[in-house]
Structures are given as C-alpha cells and as structure tokens.
Coordinates of C-alpha atoms in Angstrom, one line a residue:
M1 CA 0.0 0.0 0.0
N2 CA 1.3 3.5 -0.9
H3 CA 1.1 5.8 2.1
V4 CA 1.0 9.6 1.8
S5 CA 4.4 11.0 2.9
H6 CA 5.2 14.4 4.5
T7 CA 6.5 17.1 2.3
G8 CA 10.3 17.2 1.9
S9 CA 10.8 19.7 4.7
Y10 CA 13.5 20.0 7.4
Y11 CA 10.8 19.3 9.9
A12 CA 9.9 15.9 8.3
A13 CA 13.6 15.0 8.0
S14 CA 14.1 15.7 11.8
A15 CA 10.8 14.4 13.1
N16 CA 11.0 12.5 16.4
D17 CA 8.3 10.0 15.4
K18 CA 8.2 8.5 11.9
V19 CA 5.8 5.7 12.8
Q20 CA 2.8 5.3 10.4
R21 CA -0.5 4.9 12.1
S22 CA -3.0 2.4 10.8
K23 CA -5.7 3.1 8.2
L24 CA -9.4 2.9 9.4
T25 CA -10.8 -0.2 7.7
E26 CA -13.9 -0.9 9.8
D27 CA -17.0 0.7 11.3
I28 CA -16.4 1.9 14.8
T29 CA -18.1 4.1 17.4
A30 CA -16.7 6.9 19.7
D31 CA -17.9 9.7 21.8
I32 CA -16.2 12.2 19.6
C33 CA -14.6 12.0 16.2
V34 CA -12.0 14.6 15.1
V35 CA -11.4 15.0 11.4
G36 CA -7.8 16.2 10.9
S37 CA -4.6 15.8 12.9
G38 CA -3.2 19.3 12.7
F39 CA -3.0 21.6 15.7
T40 CA -6.8 22.3 15.8
G41 CA -7.6 18.6 15.7
L42 CA -4.9 17.6 18.1
S43 CA -5.6 20.3 20.6
S44 CA -9.4 19.4 20.5
A45 CA -8.7 15.7 20.8
L46 CA -6.2 16.1 23.6
H47 CA -8.3 18.5 25.7
L48 CA -11.3 16.2 25.2
A49 CA -9.3 13.1 26.2
E50 CA -8.2 14.9 29.3
K51 CA -11.9 15.3 30.2
G52 CA -12.3 11.5 29.8
F53 CA -14.1 11.2 26.5
K54 CA -13.5 8.3 24.0
V55 CA -12.0 10.2 21.1
V56 CA -11.0 9.0 17.6
V57 CA -9.0 11.1 15.1
V58 CA -9.2 10.4 11.4
E59 CA -6.5 11.9 9.2
G60 CA -6.4 11.8 5.4
S61 CA -2.6 11.7 5.2
R62 CA -0.1 12.1 8.1
I63 CA -0.1 13.7 11.5
G64 CA 0.8 17.4 11.0
F65 CA 0.8 17.0 7.2
G66 CA -0.7 20.4 6.5
A67 CA 0.2 23.9 7.8
S68 CA 0.7 22.5 11.4
G69 CA 3.8 20.6 10.3
R70 CA 5.1 23.0 7.7
N71 CA 4.9 26.5 9.2
G72 CA 7.6 28.9 10.5
G73 CA 7.3 27.5 14.0
Q74 CA 6.7 30.9 15.7
L75 CA 4.5 31.4 18.7
V76 CA 2.8 34.7 17.7
N77 CA 0.3 36.0 20.2
S78 CA -3.2 37.5 19.3
Y79 CA -4.9 37.1 15.9
S80 CA -4.2 38.1 12.4
R81 CA -6.4 41.1 13.1
D82 CA -5.8 42.7 16.4
M83 CA -8.3 43.9 19.0
D84 CA -8.6 47.5 17.7
F85 CA -9.8 46.2 14.3
I86 CA -12.2 43.8 16.1
E87 CA -13.6 46.6 18.3
R88 CA -14.1 48.9 15.2
N89 CA -15.9 46.2 13.3
Y90 CA -17.7 44.1 15.9
G91 CA -18.0 46.3 19.0
K92 CA -16.3 46.7 22.4
H93 CA -17.9 43.5 24.0
V94 CA -16.5 41.2 21.3
S95 CA -13.1 43.0 21.4
T96 CA -13.0 42.6 25.2
E97 CA -14.0 38.9 25.1
M98 CA -11.5 38.1 22.3
G99 CA -8.8 40.1 24.1
Q100 CA -9.2 37.9 27.1
M101 CA -8.3 34.9 24.9
A102 CA -5.7 36.5 22.6
F103 CA -2.7 35.4 24.6
E104 CA -3.9 32.1 25.8
G105 CA -2.8 29.9 22.9
S106 CA 0.9 30.2 23.7
R107 CA 0.2 29.4 27.3
I108 CA -1.7 26.3 26.3
I109 CA 1.3 25.2 24.1
K110 CA 3.8 25.6 26.9
R111 CA 1.5 23.8 29.3
L112 CA 1.2 20.8 27.0
I113 CA 5.0 20.8 26.4
N114 CA 5.6 20.8 30.1
D115 CA 2.9 18.3 31.1
Y116 CA 3.7 15.7 28.4
D117 CA 7.5 16.3 28.1
I118 CA 7.2 17.1 24.4
K119 CA 10.7 17.5 22.8
C120 CA 10.2 20.3 20.2
D121 CA 13.0 22.8 20.7
L122 CA 11.0 25.4 22.6
R123 CA 12.9 28.7 22.7
P124 CA 11.6 32.0 24.3
G125 CA 11.1 35.4 22.6
G126 CA 9.7 36.8 19.4
V127 CA 10.4 40.1 17.6
F128 CA 8.1 42.1 15.4
A129 CA 10.7 44.0 13.2
A130 CA 9.8 47.4 11.8
C131 CA 11.1 48.2 8.3
N132 CA 10.2 51.9 8.5
N133 CA 9.1 54.5 11.0
K134 CA 5.4 54.1 10.2
Q135 CA 5.7 50.4 11.2
L136 CA 7.6 51.3 14.4
D137 CA 4.8 53.7 15.4
E138 CA 2.4 50.9 14.8
M139 CA 4.4 48.6 17.1
A140 CA 4.2 51.3 19.8
E141 CA 0.4 51.3 19.4
K142 CA 0.4 47.5 19.5
Q143 CA 2.2 47.6 22.8
K144 CA -0.4 50.0 24.3
L145 CA -3.3 47.9 22.8
W146 CA -2.0 44.7 24.3
A147 CA -1.4 46.4 27.7
K148 CA -5.0 47.6 27.6
H149 CA -6.1 44.0 27.3
G150 CA -3.9 42.9 30.3
Y151 CA -0.7 41.8 28.4
H152 CA 2.5 43.4 29.6
E153 CA 5.2 41.1 28.3
T154 CA 6.5 43.4 25.5
E155 CA 9.4 45.8 25.1
L156 CA 9.7 48.5 22.4
L157 CA 13.0 48.3 20.6
S158 CA 14.9 51.2 19.0
A159 CA 17.2 50.8 15.9
S160 CA 20.1 50.0 18.2
D161 CA 18.1 47.9 20.6
I162 CA 16.9 45.5 17.8
Q163 CA 20.5 44.8 16.8
N164 CA 21.0 43.1 20.1
H165 CA 18.5 40.5 18.8
V166 CA 18.8 40.6 15.0
G167 CA 22.2 41.0 13.3
T168 CA 21.1 43.3 10.4
E169 CA 20.7 47.0 9.7
R170 CA 17.5 46.4 7.8
Y171 CA 15.1 47.4 10.7
V172 CA 14.5 50.7 12.3
G173 CA 13.3 49.1 15.6
G174 CA 10.5 46.7 16.7
L175 CA 8.6 45.1 19.5
L176 CA 9.9 42.2 21.6
D177 CA 7.3 39.8 22.9
K178 CA 9.0 38.1 25.8
A179 CA 6.3 35.5 26.1
G180 CA 6.4 34.6 22.4
G181 CA 8.9 32.1 21.1
H182 CA 9.5 29.3 18.6
I183 CA 9.3 25.5 18.3
H184 CA 9.7 22.6 15.9
P185 CA 6.1 22.5 14.8
L186 CA 5.9 19.0 13.5
N187 CA 7.6 17.6 16.6
L188 CA 5.0 19.6 18.7
A189 CA 2.2 18.0 16.7
L190 CA 3.7 14.5 17.0
G191 CA 4.3 15.0 20.8
E192 CA 0.6 16.1 21.2
A193 CA -0.5 13.0 19.2
A194 CA 1.6 10.7 21.5
A195 CA 0.1 12.4 24.6
F196 CA -3.4 11.9 23.2
E197 CA -2.6 8.2 22.5
K198 CA -1.3 7.7 26.1
L199 CA -4.7 8.9 27.3
G200 CA -6.4 6.2 25.3
G201 CA -7.1 8.1 22.1
I202 CA -6.8 6.5 18.6
I203 CA -5.4 8.2 15.5
Y204 CA -6.0 6.7 12.0
E205 CA -3.9 8.0 9.2
D206 CA -4.4 7.6 5.4
S207 CA -8.1 7.7 6.2
I208 CA -9.7 10.3 3.9
V209 CA -13.2 11.5 5.1
V210 CA -15.5 11.4 2.1
D211 CA -18.8 12.3 3.8
I212 CA -20.4 13.3 7.1
V213 CA -24.0 12.0 7.6
H214 CA -25.6 14.4 10.0
G215 CA -28.1 13.2 12.6
K216 CA -28.5 12.8 16.4
K217 CA -25.4 10.7 16.0
A218 CA -23.1 11.7 13.1
V219 CA -21.5 9.1 10.8
I220 CA -18.1 10.1 9.5
K221 CA -17.4 8.0 6.4
T222 CA -13.9 7.4 5.2
D223 CA -12.8 5.7 2.0
S224 CA -12.7 2.3 3.8
G225 CA -14.5 2.6 7.1
S226 CA -16.7 4.8 9.3
V227 CA -17.0 6.4 12.8
T228 CA -20.3 6.9 14.5
A229 CA -20.0 9.6 17.1
D230 CA -22.1 11.9 19.4
F231 CA -20.0 14.9 18.3
V232 CA -17.7 15.7 15.4
V233 CA -14.8 18.3 15.2
V234 CA -13.9 19.2 11.6
A235 CA -10.4 20.5 11.6
G236 CA -9.0 20.2 8.1
N237 CA -8.3 23.9 7.4
A238 CA -6.7 24.5 4.0
Y239 CA -6.5 20.8 3.2
L240 CA -10.2 20.1 3.7
E241 CA -12.1 19.6 0.5
G242 CA -15.9 19.4 0.2
L243 CA -17.0 18.6 3.8
L244 CA -17.8 22.3 4.6
P245 CA -19.0 23.7 1.2
K246 CA -20.5 26.9 2.6
Q247 CA -17.4 27.7 4.7
Q248 CA -15.2 26.9 1.7
K249 CA -16.7 29.8 -0.2
Q250 CA -15.7 32.1 2.7
S251 CA -12.0 31.1 2.7
M252 CA -9.1 30.6 0.4
P253 CA -6.0 28.4 0.6
C254 CA -2.8 30.4 0.3
G255 CA 0.7 29.1 0.0
T256 CA 3.9 30.3 1.8
Q257 CA 7.4 29.2 1.1
I258 CA 10.3 28.3 3.5
I259 CA 14.0 27.4 3.1
T260 CA 16.4 26.0 5.6
T261 CA 20.2 26.4 5.4
E262 CA 22.8 24.0 6.3
V263 CA 23.9 23.9 10.0
L264 CA 25.7 27.2 10.6
P265 CA 28.9 27.7 12.7
E266 CA 28.1 28.9 16.2
A267 CA 29.7 32.3 15.5
M268 CA 27.4 32.8 12.6
Q269 CA 24.4 31.8 14.6
K270 CA 25.3 34.4 17.2
Q271 CA 25.9 37.0 14.6
L272 CA 22.5 36.5 13.0
L273 CA 20.3 36.0 16.0
P274 CA 22.3 36.7 19.2
T275 CA 19.4 36.0 21.6
D276 CA 17.9 33.1 19.6
V277 CA 14.5 34.8 19.2
C278 CA 12.2 34.3 16.2
V279 CA 11.5 37.3 14.0
E280 CA 8.8 38.4 11.6
D281 CA 8.7 41.8 9.9
C282 CA 5.7 44.1 9.8
N283 CA 5.0 44.1 6.1
Y284 CA 1.7 42.9 4.8
L285 CA 3.5 40.1 2.8
L286 CA 6.0 39.5 5.6
D287 CA 9.3 37.7 6.0
Y288 CA 9.8 35.5 9.1
F289 CA 12.9 33.6 10.3
R290 CA 14.6 31.9 13.2
L291 CA 17.2 29.4 14.1
S292 CA 16.4 25.7 14.3
G293 CA 17.4 23.6 17.3
D294 CA 20.5 22.3 15.5
G295 CA 21.6 25.8 14.3
R296 CA 20.2 26.2 10.8
L297 CA 18.5 29.4 9.7
I298 CA 14.8 28.8 8.8
Y299 CA 13.6 31.6 6.5
G300 CA 10.1 32.0 5.1
G301 CA 7.9 34.5 3.3
G302 CA 6.0 35.2 0.1
T303 CA 2.4 34.3 -0.6
T304 CA 0.9 32.5 -3.5
Y305 CA -2.9 33.0 -3.7
G306 CA -5.1 30.0 -4.5
A307 CA -2.4 27.6 -3.2
R308 CA -0.4 27.4 -6.4
E309 CA 2.9 25.6 -6.0
P310 CA 5.8 27.9 -6.9
S311 CA 8.2 26.2 -9.4
K312 CA 11.3 27.4 -7.5
I313 CA 10.9 28.2 -3.9
E314 CA 14.6 29.2 -3.6
S315 CA 14.2 31.9 -6.2
I316 CA 11.5 33.5 -4.1
I317 CA 13.0 33.2 -0.7
I318 CA 16.8 33.4 -1.1
P319 CA 16.7 37.1 -2.3
K320 CA 14.6 37.9 0.8
M321 CA 17.1 36.2 3.1
L322 CA 20.1 37.9 1.5
K323 CA 18.4 41.3 1.8
T324 CA 18.3 40.7 5.5
F325 CA 21.5 38.7 5.9
P326 CA 23.9 39.4 2.9
Q327 CA 26.6 37.4 4.7
L328 CA 24.8 34.2 3.9
K329 CA 25.4 34.5 0.1
D330 CA 27.6 31.4 0.0
V331 CA 25.6 29.3 2.5
K332 CA 24.1 26.0 1.2
I333 CA 20.3 25.5 1.3
D334 CA 19.4 22.0 2.5
Y335 CA 15.6 22.1 2.4
A336 CA 12.9 24.1 0.6
W337 CA 9.2 23.5 0.8
T338 CA 5.8 25.1 0.6
G339 CA 2.6 24.7 2.5
N340 CA -0.9 26.1 2.6
F341 CA -2.7 28.1 5.2
L342 CA -6.3 29.2 5.0
L343 CA -7.2 32.9 4.6
T344 CA -10.6 34.5 5.4
L345 CA -11.8 37.8 4.0
M346 CA -11.7 39.5 7.4
R347 CA -8.6 37.6 8.4
L348 CA -10.3 36.3 11.5
P349 CA -10.9 32.5 12.2
Q350 CA -14.2 30.8 11.3
F351 CA -15.8 28.9 14.2
G352 CA -19.2 27.3 14.0
R353 CA -21.5 24.4 14.7
I354 CA -23.8 22.4 12.4
N355 CA -26.9 20.6 13.8
D356 CA -25.6 21.2 17.3
N357 CA -23.1 18.3 17.2
V358 CA -20.7 19.1 14.4
Y359 CA -18.1 21.7 15.3
Y360 CA -15.5 23.4 13.1
A361 CA -12.7 25.9 13.4
Q362 CA -10.5 27.1 10.6
G363 CA -9.1 30.1 8.7
Y364 CA -6.5 31.5 11.1
S365 CA -5.0 33.6 8.3
G366 CA -1.4 33.2 9.2
H367 CA -1.7 33.2 13.0
G368 CA -2.5 29.5 13.3
V369 CA 0.1 28.1 15.7
T370 CA -1.3 29.7 18.8
S371 CA -4.9 30.3 17.7
T372 CA -5.4 26.6 16.8
H373 CA -4.4 25.5 20.3
L374 CA -6.9 28.1 21.8
A375 CA -9.5 26.7 19.4
G376 CA -9.1 23.2 20.6
K377 CA -9.6 24.1 24.2
V378 CA -12.6 26.4 23.4
I379 CA -14.2 23.6 21.3
A380 CA -13.6 21.0 24.1
D381 CA -15.2 23.4 26.6
A382 CA -18.2 24.0 24.3
I383 CA -18.8 20.3 23.8
T384 CA -18.9 19.9 27.6
G385 CA -21.4 22.7 28.0
Q386 CA -19.3 25.8 28.4
A387 CA -20.0 27.4 25.1
E388 CA -19.7 31.1 25.9
R389 CA -16.2 31.6 24.5
F390 CA -16.9 29.4 21.5
D391 CA -20.0 31.5 20.7
V392 CA -17.9 34.7 20.7
F393 CA -15.9 33.4 17.7
A394 CA -19.0 31.7 16.1
G395 CA -20.8 35.0 16.3
L396 CA -18.3 36.8 14.0
P397 CA -19.9 37.3 10.6
Q398 CA -18.1 35.6 7.7
Y399 CA -18.2 36.8 4.2
P400 CA -17.5 35.2 0.8
F401 CA -14.5 36.5 -1.2
P402 CA -15.6 38.9 -3.9
G403 CA -15.6 37.4 -7.4
G404 CA -16.8 34.0 -6.5
R405 CA -14.8 30.8 -7.2
L406 CA -13.5 32.1 -10.6
F407 CA -12.3 35.6 -9.6
K408 CA -11.6 35.5 -5.9
T409 CA -7.9 34.6 -6.4
P410 CA -7.0 37.4 -8.8
Y411 CA -9.0 39.9 -6.8
T412 CA -7.3 39.0 -3.5
A413 CA -3.9 39.0 -5.3
M414 CA -4.6 42.6 -6.5
G415 CA -5.4 43.6 -2.9
A416 CA -2.1 42.0 -1.7
W417 CA -0.2 43.9 -4.5
Y418 CA -1.7 47.2 -3.2
Y419 CA -0.6 46.5 0.4
Q420 CA 2.8 45.4 -0.8
M421 CA 3.3 48.7 -2.6
R422 CA 2.3 50.5 0.6
D423 CA 5.0 48.5 2.4
K424 CA 7.6 49.4 -0.1
L425 CA 6.6 53.1 0.0
G426 CA 6.3 53.1 3.8
I427 CA 2.9 54.6 3.8

C-alpha cells in the first residue's frame, strides 16, 4: 500500500516520530470523532481526552501533514487582526472577550509541552521587526493595545536595541514579545499526538473522510470505514475539500514558502540572532525567520494565492534572506518547501457548529500556531457545556470573497499587491 508522505521539509527530516498509524478499515463508534490531525484537531482531541471522552482522530494523510507541520514555528500572540480592528468592526464587548483569549494559545502550548514532556526545541522570545518609522509607530500602538487587554510582556526596541536581537541593519526598531517564542512545529504535533494516545485516544492515518452524515449521532465515512459519534470536530483547514462547502466559499487556501540552510557555525548563529529569538517583519507580505534547534536558519515568506505551488521556492526566498543577511550568500540551502494556510476575508478565524453536534474551526489567516491551540480548548469546553467563549468566535460574521470561485484569487492578489506597494513606500 502506498502511504502519503510528508513534504520534503526540514521538519519531516528531523521528526522525532516517523511511525505510520493504521488506516481505518472498519466501522467503529466513539464519543467524539475529530477530522484532521493538525493543531486544531490535536488540541481538541487532547483536551477532550483529558476530560475523559473516548475520542478518535481520522487523518487523510499524516499527523501534521498540512500547515501545522510546515509553518515557521513561531508562537505569535493575538490574531491576524488585532483587538482594535475587532472593536471597530464588531464592538467593544466582542473585542474585550477576544482580548481575554488573545494570549492564551501560547500558554496552552507551553502547558502541553511541560505536562507531556514534548521535545520540540521550545525557545523564548519573538520580535516584530519594523522596516520603516510608520511600522515602528504601529508597534508602539500595539504595545499599548495589548497592555489595555492585560498583556505586559512586551518591550519596544529602538534601531540600536533591535540589533541586540537581530544582526542586520534592515530594521528601524521593533517590538519584543518576551512570552512569544518558537518551536519545531511537526515535533510539537507528534508530541501532542503521542500524549493523546497515552490517554487512550486513537489516530487513524491515510483515512480520507468522504462524507459526514448528519443526525443525532453523526456518521463520519472514510474511503474504507466509518466512525459513528455523538460529536464531530472538523479540523481540516486548508487541506479540507468538500466537507464544509459553505465555509469553503468564505475562505481561500494560500501558499507560503520556507527554506532552511545547512547547519551554521556557532559564531554565525550568534551574529544573525544573538538571543535566539524568532523574527517576523511588519510588512503585509511578511518575512519570518529563526534558528532551528540544531543551528540552521529557517527563513520564510512570500504568498501565492489560490495555493499554487511555486516552481522554484529558492528563487522566491533566497533574495529575501540575502536582503536581511547578505553574509549568507555562500551558504548551502538544504531544504525548501511550501505549505498552505487558510485565509478568510476579514482575516479572523471561522468557528461554528452544524446541527448542534458538528463543530468546526479554521481560517486562522497566518496566525495559526497559537490560535489553533486556543480553538481546541474552546471547542472542548463547548462540547462539555461551556460554550460562551466558542460563541464569541462563532458570532463573528463571515463573508465570501468577492468574485466567486473564478475571480476571488486574482481579486485577492490585486489587494495584496496594493498593500505590498504600501509596504515598499512606507505609507
């Protein structure tokens, strides 16, 4: 039997667990069935298993196959849209409620790493790097905004301050999030999967869900078996096709590209990132980078709308890396890969329930590592009767992309081009 393999990433090559789980080939029952073993699915499954439920996870390919196992590995707090945007568009109550949850995802991740001894190269600290004075002013406003919502773990950095953290003259300053950080994302996912299995959970891989039959008990049909469950959590995000047709019209897969260098000499590592923080710049189409646990530079950026695979990832990312770190011009690139995340029009996640027993969460719009872990806890609480926080997210209106299926990709790309020009002009 041919199994689906992970993409050819550094993360897959350095995964702690390469064991293939079994395919679902029979009809079984469970309290709860989770569709997808990315961070949303694993966080939901693990939180529900901790509450004593019999939970089964069905995965169409491999644990962490999608964005959860391919991303930049950065623990970025809040959402892709911050609380000021949320307050302007949805009111003060929604902003306050979402603000109370905005910094919880990273704490959940650290709790799981500690409780289950997950080996995933956790390192503290993240920097938002400003490319111009306008962006630096925005970082000062972000610091005030986050403090207003009870978060005080940030430090504003001047042009000289930021060079203590990032060895480049490209940035005019930035904001240090001391409670941010970075991890090996695939090993985090695999560690969470192992923790879930230790609690009695079962994960089936290579088990593509082809249909969900709704009813008092839902039947989740795969290509060779089924799960009958009281509740379902649909957590396929950008790699989910056809199971949520309405929500699919309100979201769009987008691709991002990442490269990883050879292992760098220690002196070079210290020169590039002296304090081993992760970094993302403040552009709309941003660059992000960090050191791996074994001393490689992981550098990502660029966006392809509609999930098109770029023919040469290196040709997109290497010029970005050299603009930041020209001293790396002769460094060998060992890995290059792409992966899809799910974008929503308002760049806020989609939460919802169908027929009272099918829950979904998706569309984190580039802020998925922390938001997915929050989503899993919020879903688990909702299933056990504490739905207030889930309903805050579920109450956010979601809109289809303009242009329908045919034109939403070029329309969105045109919008991205506009913001990219604003970044370049510093306006």
